[in-house]
PDB file of C-alpha atoms in Angstrom:
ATOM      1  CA  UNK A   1     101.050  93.324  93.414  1.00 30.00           C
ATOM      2  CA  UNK A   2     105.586 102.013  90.095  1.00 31.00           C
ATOM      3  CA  UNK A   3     107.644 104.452  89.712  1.00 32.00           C
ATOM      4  CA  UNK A   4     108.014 107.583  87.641  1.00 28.00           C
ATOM      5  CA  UNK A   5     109.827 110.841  86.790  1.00 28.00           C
ATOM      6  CA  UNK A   6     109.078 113.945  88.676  1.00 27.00           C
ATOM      7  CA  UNK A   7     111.294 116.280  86.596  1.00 27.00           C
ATOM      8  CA  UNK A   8     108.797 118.775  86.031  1.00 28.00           C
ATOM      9  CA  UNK A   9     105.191 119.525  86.513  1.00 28.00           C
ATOM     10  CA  UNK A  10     104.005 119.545  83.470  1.00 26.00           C
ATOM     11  CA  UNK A  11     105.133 116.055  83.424  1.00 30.00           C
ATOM     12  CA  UNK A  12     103.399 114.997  86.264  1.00 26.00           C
ATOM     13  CA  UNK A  13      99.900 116.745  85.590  1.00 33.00           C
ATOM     14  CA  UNK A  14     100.369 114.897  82.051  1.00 31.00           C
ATOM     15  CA  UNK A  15     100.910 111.601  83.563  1.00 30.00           C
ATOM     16  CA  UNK A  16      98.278 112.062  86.242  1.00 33.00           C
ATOM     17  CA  UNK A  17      95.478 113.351  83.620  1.00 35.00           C
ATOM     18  CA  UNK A  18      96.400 110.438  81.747  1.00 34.00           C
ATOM     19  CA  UNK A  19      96.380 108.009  84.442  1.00 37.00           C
ATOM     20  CA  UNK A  20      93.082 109.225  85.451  1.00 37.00           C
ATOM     21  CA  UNK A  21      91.398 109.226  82.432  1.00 40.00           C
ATOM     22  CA  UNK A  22      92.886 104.879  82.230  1.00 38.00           C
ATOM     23  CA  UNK A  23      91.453 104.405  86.011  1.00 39.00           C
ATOM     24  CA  UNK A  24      88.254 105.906  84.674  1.00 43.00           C
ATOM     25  CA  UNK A  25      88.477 103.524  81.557  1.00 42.00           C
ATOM     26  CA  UNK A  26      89.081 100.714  83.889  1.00 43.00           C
ATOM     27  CA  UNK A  27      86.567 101.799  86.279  1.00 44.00           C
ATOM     28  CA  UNK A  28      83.759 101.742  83.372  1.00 44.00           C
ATOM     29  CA  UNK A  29      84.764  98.960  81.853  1.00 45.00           C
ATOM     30  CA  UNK A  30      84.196  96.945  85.231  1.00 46.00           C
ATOM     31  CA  UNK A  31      81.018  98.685  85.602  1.00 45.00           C
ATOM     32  CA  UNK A  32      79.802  97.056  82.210  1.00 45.00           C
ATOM     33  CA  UNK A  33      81.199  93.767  82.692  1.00 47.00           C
ATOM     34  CA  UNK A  34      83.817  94.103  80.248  1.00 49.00           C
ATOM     35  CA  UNK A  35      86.929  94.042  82.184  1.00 57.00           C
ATOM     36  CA  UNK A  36      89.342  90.518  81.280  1.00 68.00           C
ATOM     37  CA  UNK A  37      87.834  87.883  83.386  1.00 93.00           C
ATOM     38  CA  UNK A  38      90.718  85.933  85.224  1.00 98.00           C
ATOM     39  CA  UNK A  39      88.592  83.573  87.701  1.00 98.00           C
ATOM     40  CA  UNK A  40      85.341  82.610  88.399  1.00 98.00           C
ATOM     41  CA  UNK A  41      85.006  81.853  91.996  1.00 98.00           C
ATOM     42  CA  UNK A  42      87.773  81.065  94.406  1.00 98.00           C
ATOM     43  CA  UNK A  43      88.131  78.141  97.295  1.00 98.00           C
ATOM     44  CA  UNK A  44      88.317  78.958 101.113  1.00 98.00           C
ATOM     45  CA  UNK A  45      89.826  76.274 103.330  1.00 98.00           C
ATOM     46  CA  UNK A  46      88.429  77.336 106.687  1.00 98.00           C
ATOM     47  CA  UNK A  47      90.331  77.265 109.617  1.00 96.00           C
ATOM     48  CA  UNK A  48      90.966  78.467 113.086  1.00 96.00           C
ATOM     49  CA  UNK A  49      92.686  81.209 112.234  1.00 95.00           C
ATOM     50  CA  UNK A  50      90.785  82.761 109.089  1.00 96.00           C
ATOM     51  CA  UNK A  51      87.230  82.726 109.798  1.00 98.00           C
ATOM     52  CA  UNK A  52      86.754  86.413 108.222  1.00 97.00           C
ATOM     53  CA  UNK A  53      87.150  86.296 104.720  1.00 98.00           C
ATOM     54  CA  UNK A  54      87.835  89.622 102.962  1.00 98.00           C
ATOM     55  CA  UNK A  55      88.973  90.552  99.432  1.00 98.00           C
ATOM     56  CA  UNK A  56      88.668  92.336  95.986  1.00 97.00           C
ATOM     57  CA  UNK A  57      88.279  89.113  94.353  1.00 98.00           C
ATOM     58  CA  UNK A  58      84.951  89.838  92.212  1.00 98.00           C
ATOM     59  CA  UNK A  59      87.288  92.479  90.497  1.00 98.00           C
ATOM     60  CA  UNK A  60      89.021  89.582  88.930  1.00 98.00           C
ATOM     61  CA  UNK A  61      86.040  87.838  87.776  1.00 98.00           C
ATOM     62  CA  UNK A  62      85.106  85.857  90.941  1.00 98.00           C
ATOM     63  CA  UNK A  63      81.046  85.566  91.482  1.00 98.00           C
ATOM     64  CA  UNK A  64      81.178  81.890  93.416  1.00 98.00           C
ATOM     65  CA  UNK A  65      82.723  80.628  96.734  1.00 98.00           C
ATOM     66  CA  UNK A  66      83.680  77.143  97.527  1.00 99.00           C
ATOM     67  CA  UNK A  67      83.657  76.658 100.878  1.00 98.00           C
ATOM     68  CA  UNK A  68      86.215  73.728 101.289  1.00 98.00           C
ATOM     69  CA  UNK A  69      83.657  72.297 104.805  1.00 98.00           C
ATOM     70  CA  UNK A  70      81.501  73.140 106.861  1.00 98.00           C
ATOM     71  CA  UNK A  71      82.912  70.424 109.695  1.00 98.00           C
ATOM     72  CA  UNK A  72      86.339  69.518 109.805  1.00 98.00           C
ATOM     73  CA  UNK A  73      87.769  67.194 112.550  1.00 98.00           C
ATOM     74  CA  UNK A  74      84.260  67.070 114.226  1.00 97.00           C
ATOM     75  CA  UNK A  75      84.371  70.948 114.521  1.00 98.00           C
ATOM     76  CA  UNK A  76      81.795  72.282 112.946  1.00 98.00           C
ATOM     77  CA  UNK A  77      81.946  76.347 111.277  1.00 98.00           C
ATOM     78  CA  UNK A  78      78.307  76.328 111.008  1.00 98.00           C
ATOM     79  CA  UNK A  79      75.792  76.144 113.726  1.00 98.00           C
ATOM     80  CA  UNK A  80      74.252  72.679 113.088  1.00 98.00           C
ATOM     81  CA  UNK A  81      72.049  71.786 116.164  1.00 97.00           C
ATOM     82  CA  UNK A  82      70.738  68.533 116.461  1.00 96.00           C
ATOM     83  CA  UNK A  83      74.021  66.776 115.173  1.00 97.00           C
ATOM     84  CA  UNK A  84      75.930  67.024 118.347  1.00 96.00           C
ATOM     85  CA  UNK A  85      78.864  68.962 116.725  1.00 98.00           C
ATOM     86  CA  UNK A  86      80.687  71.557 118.746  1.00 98.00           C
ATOM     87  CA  UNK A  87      80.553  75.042 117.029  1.00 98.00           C
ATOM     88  CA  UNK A  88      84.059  76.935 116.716  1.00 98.00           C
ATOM     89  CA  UNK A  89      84.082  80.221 118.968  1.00 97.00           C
ATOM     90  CA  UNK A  90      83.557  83.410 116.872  1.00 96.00           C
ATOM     91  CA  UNK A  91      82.489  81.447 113.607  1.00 98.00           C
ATOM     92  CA  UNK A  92      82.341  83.364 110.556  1.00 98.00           C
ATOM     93  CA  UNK A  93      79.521  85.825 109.375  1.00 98.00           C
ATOM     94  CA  UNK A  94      77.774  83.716 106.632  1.00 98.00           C
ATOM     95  CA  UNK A  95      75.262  86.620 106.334  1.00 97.00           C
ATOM     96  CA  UNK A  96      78.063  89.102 105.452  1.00 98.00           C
ATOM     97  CA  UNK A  97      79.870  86.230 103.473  1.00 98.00           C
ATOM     98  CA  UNK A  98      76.825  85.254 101.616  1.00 98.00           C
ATOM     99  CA  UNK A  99      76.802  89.386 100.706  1.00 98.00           C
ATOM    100  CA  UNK A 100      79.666  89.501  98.926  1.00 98.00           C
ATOM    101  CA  UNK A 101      79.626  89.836  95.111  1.00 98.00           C
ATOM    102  CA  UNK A 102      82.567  87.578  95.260  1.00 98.00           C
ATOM    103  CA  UNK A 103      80.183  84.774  96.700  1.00 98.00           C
ATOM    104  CA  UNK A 104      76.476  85.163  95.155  1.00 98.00           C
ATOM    105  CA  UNK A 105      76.943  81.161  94.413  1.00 98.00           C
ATOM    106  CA  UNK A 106      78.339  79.629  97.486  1.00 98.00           C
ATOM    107  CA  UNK A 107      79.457  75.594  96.722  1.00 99.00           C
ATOM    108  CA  UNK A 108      79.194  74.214 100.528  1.00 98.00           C
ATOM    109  CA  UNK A 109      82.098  71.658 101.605  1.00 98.00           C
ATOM    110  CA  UNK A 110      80.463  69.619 103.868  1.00 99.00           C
ATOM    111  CA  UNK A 111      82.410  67.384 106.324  1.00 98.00           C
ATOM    112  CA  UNK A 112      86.088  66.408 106.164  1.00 98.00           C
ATOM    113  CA  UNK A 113      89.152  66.374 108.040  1.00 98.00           C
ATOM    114  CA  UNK A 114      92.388  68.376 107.833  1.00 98.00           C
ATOM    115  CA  UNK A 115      94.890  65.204 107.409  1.00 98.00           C
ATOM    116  CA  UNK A 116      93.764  63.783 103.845  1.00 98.00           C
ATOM    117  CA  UNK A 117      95.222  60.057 105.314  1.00 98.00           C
ATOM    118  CA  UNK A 118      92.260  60.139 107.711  1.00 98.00           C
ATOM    119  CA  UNK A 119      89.954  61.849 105.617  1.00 98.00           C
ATOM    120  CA  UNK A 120      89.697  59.031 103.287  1.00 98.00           C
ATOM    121  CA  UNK A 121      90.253  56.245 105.963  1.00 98.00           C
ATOM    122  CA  UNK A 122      87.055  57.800 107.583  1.00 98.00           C
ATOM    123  CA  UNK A 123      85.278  58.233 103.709  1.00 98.00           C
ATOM    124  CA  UNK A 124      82.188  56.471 104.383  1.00 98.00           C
ATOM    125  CA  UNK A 125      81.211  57.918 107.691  1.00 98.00           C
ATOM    126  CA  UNK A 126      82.299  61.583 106.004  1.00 98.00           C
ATOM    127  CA  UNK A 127      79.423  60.660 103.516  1.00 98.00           C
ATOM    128  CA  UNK A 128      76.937  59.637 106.135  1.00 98.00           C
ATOM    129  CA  UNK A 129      78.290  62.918 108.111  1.00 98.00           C
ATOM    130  CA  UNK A 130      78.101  64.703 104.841  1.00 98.00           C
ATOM    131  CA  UNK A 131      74.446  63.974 103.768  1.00 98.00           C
ATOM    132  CA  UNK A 132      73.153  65.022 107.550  1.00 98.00           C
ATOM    133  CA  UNK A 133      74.656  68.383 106.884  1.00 98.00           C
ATOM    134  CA  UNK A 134      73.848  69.261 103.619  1.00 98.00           C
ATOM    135  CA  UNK A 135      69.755  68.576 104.369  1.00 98.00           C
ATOM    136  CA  UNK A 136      70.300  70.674 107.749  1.00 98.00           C
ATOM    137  CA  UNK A 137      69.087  74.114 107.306  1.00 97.00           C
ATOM    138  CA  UNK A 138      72.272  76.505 106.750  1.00 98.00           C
ATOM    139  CA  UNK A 139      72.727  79.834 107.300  1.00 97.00           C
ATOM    140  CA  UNK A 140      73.253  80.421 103.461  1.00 98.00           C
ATOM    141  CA  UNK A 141      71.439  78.867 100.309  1.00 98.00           C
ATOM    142  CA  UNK A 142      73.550  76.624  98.902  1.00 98.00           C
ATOM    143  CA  UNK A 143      73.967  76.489  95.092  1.00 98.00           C
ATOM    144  CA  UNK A 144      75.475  73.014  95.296  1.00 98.00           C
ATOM    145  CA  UNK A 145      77.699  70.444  97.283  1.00 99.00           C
ATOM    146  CA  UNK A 146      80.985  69.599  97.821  1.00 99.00           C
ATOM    147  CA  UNK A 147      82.428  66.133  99.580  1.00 99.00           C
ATOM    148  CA  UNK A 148      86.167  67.571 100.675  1.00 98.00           C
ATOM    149  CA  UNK A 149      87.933  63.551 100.662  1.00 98.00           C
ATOM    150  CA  UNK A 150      90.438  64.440  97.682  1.00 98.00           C
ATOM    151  CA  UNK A 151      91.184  61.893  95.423  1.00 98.00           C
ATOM    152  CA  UNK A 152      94.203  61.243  93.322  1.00 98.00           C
ATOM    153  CA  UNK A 153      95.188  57.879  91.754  1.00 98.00           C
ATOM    154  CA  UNK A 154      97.385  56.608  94.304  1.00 98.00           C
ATOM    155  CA  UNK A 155      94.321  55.826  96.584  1.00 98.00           C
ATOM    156  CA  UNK A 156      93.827  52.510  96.547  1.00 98.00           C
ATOM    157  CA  UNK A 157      90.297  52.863  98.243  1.00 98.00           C
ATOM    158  CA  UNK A 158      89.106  55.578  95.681  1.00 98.00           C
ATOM    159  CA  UNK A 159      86.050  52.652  94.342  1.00 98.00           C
ATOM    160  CA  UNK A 160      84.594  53.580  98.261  1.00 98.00           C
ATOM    161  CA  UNK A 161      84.018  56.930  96.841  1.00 98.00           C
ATOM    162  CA  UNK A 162      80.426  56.162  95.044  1.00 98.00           C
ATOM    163  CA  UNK A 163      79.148  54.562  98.334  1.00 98.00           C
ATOM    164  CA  UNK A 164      80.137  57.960 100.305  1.00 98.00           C
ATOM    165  CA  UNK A 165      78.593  59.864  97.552  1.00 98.00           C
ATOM    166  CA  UNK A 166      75.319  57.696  96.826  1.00 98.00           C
ATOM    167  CA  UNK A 167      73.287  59.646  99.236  1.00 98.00           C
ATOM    168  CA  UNK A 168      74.663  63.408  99.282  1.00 98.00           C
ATOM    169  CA  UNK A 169      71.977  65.771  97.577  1.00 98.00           C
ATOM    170  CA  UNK A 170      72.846  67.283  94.092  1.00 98.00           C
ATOM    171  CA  UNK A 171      74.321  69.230  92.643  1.00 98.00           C
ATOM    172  CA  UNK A 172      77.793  67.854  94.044  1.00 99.00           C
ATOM    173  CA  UNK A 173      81.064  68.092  93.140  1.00 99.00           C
ATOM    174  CA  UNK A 174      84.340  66.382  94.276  1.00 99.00           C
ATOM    175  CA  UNK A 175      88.097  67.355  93.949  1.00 98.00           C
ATOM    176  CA  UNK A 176      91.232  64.962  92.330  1.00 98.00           C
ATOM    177  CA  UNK A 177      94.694  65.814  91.285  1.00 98.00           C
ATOM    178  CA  UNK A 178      97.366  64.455  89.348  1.00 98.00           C
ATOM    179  CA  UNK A 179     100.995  64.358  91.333  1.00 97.00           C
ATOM    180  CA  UNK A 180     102.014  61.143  89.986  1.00 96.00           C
ATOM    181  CA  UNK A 181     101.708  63.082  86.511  1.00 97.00           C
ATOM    182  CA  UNK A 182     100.143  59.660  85.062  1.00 98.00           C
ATOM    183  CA  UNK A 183      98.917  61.816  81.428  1.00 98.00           C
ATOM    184  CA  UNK A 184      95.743  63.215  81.352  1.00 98.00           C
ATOM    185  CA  UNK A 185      94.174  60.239  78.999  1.00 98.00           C
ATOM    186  CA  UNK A 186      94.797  58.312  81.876  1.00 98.00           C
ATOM    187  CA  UNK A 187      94.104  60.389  84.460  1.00 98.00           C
ATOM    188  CA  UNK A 188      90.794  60.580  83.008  1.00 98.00           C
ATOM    189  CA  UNK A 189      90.515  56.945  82.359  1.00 98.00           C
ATOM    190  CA  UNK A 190      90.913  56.552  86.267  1.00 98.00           C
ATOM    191  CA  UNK A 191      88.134  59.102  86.866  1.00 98.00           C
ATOM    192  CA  UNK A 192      85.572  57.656  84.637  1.00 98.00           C
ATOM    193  CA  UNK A 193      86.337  54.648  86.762  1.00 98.00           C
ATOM    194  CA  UNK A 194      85.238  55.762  90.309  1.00 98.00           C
ATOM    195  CA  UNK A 195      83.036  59.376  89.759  1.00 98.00           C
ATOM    196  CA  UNK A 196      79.227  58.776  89.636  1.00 98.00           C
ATOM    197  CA  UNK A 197      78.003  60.155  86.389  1.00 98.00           C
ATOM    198  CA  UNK A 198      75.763  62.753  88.109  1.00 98.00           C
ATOM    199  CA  UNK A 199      78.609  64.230  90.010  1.00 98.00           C
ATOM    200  CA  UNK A 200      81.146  67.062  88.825  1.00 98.00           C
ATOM    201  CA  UNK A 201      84.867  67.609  89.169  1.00 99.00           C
ATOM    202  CA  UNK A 202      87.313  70.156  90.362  1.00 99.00           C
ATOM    203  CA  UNK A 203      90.684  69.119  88.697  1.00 98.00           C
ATOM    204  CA  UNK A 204      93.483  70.439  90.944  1.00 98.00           C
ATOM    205  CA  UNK A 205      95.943  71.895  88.290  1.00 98.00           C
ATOM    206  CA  UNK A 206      99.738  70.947  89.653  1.00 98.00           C
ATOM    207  CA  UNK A 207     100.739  74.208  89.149  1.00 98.00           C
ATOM    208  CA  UNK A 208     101.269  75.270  92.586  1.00 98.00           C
ATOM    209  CA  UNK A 209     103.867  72.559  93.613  1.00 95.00           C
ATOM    210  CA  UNK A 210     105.603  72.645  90.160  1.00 97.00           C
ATOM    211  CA  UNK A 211     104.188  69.434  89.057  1.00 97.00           C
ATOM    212  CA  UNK A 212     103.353  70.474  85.630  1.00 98.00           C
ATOM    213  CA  UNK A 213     103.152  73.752  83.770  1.00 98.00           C
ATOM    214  CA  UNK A 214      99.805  75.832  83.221  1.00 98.00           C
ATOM    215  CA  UNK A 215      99.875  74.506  79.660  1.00 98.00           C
ATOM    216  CA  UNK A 216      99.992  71.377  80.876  1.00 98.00           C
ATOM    217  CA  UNK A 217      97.179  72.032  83.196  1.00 98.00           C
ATOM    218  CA  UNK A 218      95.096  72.823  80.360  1.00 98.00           C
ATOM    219  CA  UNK A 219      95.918  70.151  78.292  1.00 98.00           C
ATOM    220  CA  UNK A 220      94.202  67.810  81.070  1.00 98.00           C
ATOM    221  CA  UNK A 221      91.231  70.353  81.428  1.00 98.00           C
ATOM    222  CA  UNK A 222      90.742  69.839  77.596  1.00 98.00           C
ATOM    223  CA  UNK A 223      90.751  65.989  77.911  1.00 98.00           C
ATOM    224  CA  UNK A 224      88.683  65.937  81.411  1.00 98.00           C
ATOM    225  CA  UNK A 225      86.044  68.454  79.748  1.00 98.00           C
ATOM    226  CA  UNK A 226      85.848  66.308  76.672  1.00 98.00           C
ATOM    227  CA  UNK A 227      85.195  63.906  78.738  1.00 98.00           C
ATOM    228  CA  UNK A 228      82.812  64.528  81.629  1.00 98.00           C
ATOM    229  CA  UNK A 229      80.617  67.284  79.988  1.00 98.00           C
ATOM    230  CA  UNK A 230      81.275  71.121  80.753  1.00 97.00           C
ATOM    231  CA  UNK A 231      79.073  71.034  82.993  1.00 98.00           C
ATOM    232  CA  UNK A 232      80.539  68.458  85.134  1.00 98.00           C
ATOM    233  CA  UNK A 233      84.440  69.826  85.285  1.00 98.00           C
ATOM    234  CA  UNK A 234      86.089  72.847  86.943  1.00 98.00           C
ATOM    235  CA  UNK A 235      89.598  73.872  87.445  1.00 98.00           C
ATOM    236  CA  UNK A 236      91.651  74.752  90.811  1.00 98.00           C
ATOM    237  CA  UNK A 237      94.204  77.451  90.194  1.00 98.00           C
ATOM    238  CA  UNK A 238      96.588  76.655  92.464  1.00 98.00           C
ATOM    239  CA  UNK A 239      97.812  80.569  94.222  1.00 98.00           C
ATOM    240  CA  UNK A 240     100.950  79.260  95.604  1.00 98.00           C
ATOM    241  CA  UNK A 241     104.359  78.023  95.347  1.00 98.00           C
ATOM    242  CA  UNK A 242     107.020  76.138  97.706  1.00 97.00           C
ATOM    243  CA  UNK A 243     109.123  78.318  99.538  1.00 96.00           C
ATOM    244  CA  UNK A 244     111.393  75.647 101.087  1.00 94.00           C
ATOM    245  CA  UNK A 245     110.526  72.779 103.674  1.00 93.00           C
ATOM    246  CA  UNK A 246     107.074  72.056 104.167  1.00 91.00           C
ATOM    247  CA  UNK A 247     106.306  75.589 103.218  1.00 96.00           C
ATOM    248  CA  UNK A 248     104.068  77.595 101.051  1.00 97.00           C
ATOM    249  CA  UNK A 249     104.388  81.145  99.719  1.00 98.00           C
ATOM    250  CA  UNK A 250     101.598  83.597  97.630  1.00 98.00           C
ATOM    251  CA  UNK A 251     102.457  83.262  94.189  1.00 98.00           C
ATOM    252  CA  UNK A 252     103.808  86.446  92.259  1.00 98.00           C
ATOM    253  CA  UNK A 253     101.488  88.024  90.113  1.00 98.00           C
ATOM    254  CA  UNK A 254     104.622  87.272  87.346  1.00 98.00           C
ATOM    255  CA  UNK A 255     103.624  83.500  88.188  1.00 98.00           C
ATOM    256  CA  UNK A 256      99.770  83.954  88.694  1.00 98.00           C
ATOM    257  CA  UNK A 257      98.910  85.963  85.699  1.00 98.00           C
ATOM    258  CA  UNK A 258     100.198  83.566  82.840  1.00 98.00           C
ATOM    259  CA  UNK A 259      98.723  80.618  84.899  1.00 98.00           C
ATOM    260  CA  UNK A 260      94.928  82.262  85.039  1.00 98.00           C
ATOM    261  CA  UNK A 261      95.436  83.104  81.587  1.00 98.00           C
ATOM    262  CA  UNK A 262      95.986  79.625  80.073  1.00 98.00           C
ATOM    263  CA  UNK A 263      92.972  78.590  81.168  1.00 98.00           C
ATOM    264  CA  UNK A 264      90.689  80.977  79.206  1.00 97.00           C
ATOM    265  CA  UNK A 265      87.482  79.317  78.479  1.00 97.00           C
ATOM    266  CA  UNK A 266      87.335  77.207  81.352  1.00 98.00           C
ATOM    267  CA  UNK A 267      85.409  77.574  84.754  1.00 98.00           C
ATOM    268  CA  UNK A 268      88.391  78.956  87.154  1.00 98.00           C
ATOM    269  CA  UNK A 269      88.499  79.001  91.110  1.00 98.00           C
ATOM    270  CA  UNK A 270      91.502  80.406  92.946  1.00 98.00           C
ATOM    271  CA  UNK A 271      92.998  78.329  95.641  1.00 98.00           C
ATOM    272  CA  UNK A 272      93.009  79.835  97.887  1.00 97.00           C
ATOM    273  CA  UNK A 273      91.289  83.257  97.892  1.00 98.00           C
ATOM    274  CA  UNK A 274      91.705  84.277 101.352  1.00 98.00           C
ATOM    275  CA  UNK A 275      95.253  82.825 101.798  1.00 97.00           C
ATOM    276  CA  UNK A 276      97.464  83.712  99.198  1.00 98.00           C
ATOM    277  CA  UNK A 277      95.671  86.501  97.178  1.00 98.00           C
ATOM    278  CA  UNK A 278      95.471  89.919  98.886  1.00 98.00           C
ATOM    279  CA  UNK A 279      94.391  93.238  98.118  1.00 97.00           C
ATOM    280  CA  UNK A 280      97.562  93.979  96.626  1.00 98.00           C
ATOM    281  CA  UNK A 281      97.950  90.856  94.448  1.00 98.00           C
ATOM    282  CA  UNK A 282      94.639  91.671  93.004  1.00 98.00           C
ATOM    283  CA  UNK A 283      95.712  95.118  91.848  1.00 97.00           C
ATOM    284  CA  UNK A 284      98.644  94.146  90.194  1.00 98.00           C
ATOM    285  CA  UNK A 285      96.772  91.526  88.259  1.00 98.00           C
ATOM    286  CA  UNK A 286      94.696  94.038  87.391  1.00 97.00           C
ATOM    287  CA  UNK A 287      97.238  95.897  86.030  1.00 95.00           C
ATOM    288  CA  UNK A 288      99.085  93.146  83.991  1.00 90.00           C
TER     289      UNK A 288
END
């Protein structure tokens, strides 16, 4: 996510012994860690109806999960007694999850809701909610915190943000894009503005909805890095495209592969993993 000739069998015990000797190449280089890294952890957005992640993703590269929440709309996908939140029926496996080598560093999302308008009229009691949950014991260890109220700089409100924050253990990391396509000086002017200096960004890279090109993309991850510290900024790949109306499609491993590749030498997650790149996207990635 081929064809060849069959003329004779010579042929195809050529091709085969040579296409098994390129597996086994591929195979070893994996095994030693030298395989091209495309990603380095991909998002889930849980819902409803995909609370069973499953994928190939660590064969890309991918060793951390953000979990987009752990509560969303009051619903939480987590057992957390003592805060009066309903559980969802069947909720996901964290000990399997937690398993995977595509998730040995889970980022937890902690509470948010699925319309961003009321997610960031509600952004002060989704910090209060926020802080409860990530001090409640959790099926998983956490390797750092996520506040899912995505920020972009038409919010007027966005200065509310440090008060949400202020009480959220660290390590924590928040999300913002760029739709307006402002520049990325002043898209990082606008960041320094509102983000509390011990608290790291995911920069949402356009890509997905056509807002800007991957090269594009990067140029703001080289301005936003410059700017926050390394150590502070990570970049959303964005695994989709429009497909008409209000709808989204998988990207094409034609559209993917260019896009994870301009971002070499920056921290890459997918979004979204468990959406929009499958078993079969994966091998044809792999294959270039």
């Amino acid at each position: 996510m081929t064809g060849m000739s069959r003329r004779a069998a010579l042929a195809i015990g050529a091709t085969a012994a040579v296409g098994a000797g390129l597996m086994g190449l591929d195979l070893a280089l994996r095994q030693f860690g030298r395989a091209p890294r495309l990603m380095d952890g991909i998002v889930w957005q849980v819902h409803g109806g995909l609370l069973d992640p499953r994928g190939d993703w660590n064969e890309l590269g991918a060793r951390s999960l953000l979990v987009q929440w752990l509560v969303a709309d009051g619903t939480a996908f987590v057992p957390l007694p003592g805060l009066g939140l309903p559980l969802i029926a069947d909720a996901p496996n964290w000990t399997r999850i937690a398993r995977e080598p595509w998730a040995q560093a889970i980022i937890a999302g902690l509470a948010g809701r699925f319309s961003e308008p009321k997610a960031r009229a509600d952004v002060l009691a989704l910090g209060a909610l926020s802080a409860r949950i990530a001090r409640h014991s959790l099926p998983f260890t956490p390797a750092g915190f996520y506040f899912p109220v995505e920020a972009d700089p038409t919010w007027t409100g966005v200065g509310q943000m440090a008060a949400a924050l202020a009480d959220i253990p660290r390590p924590l990391w928040v999300s913002a894009y760029d739709n307006s396509n402002v520049g990325a000086k002043a898209f990082a002017d606008w960041v320094e503005g509102w983000l509390p200096q011990d608290v790291g960004l995911f920069f949402q890279d356009g890509v997905g909805v056509h807002t800007r090109s991957p090269e594009a993309a990067r140029a703001y991850a080289q301005v936003l890095s410059r700017r926050l510290g390394r150590e502070r900024f990570k970049l959303i790949a964005e695994a989709f495209r429009p497909a008409g109306g209000d709808l989204l499609r998988a990207a094409t491993a034609a559209e993917l592969l260019p896009q994870l590749r301009a971002y070499d030498g920056f921290e890459v997650f997918v979004f979204d993993g468990p959406h929009y790149v499958d078993r079969l996207l994966v091998e044809k990635l792999l294959a270039g």
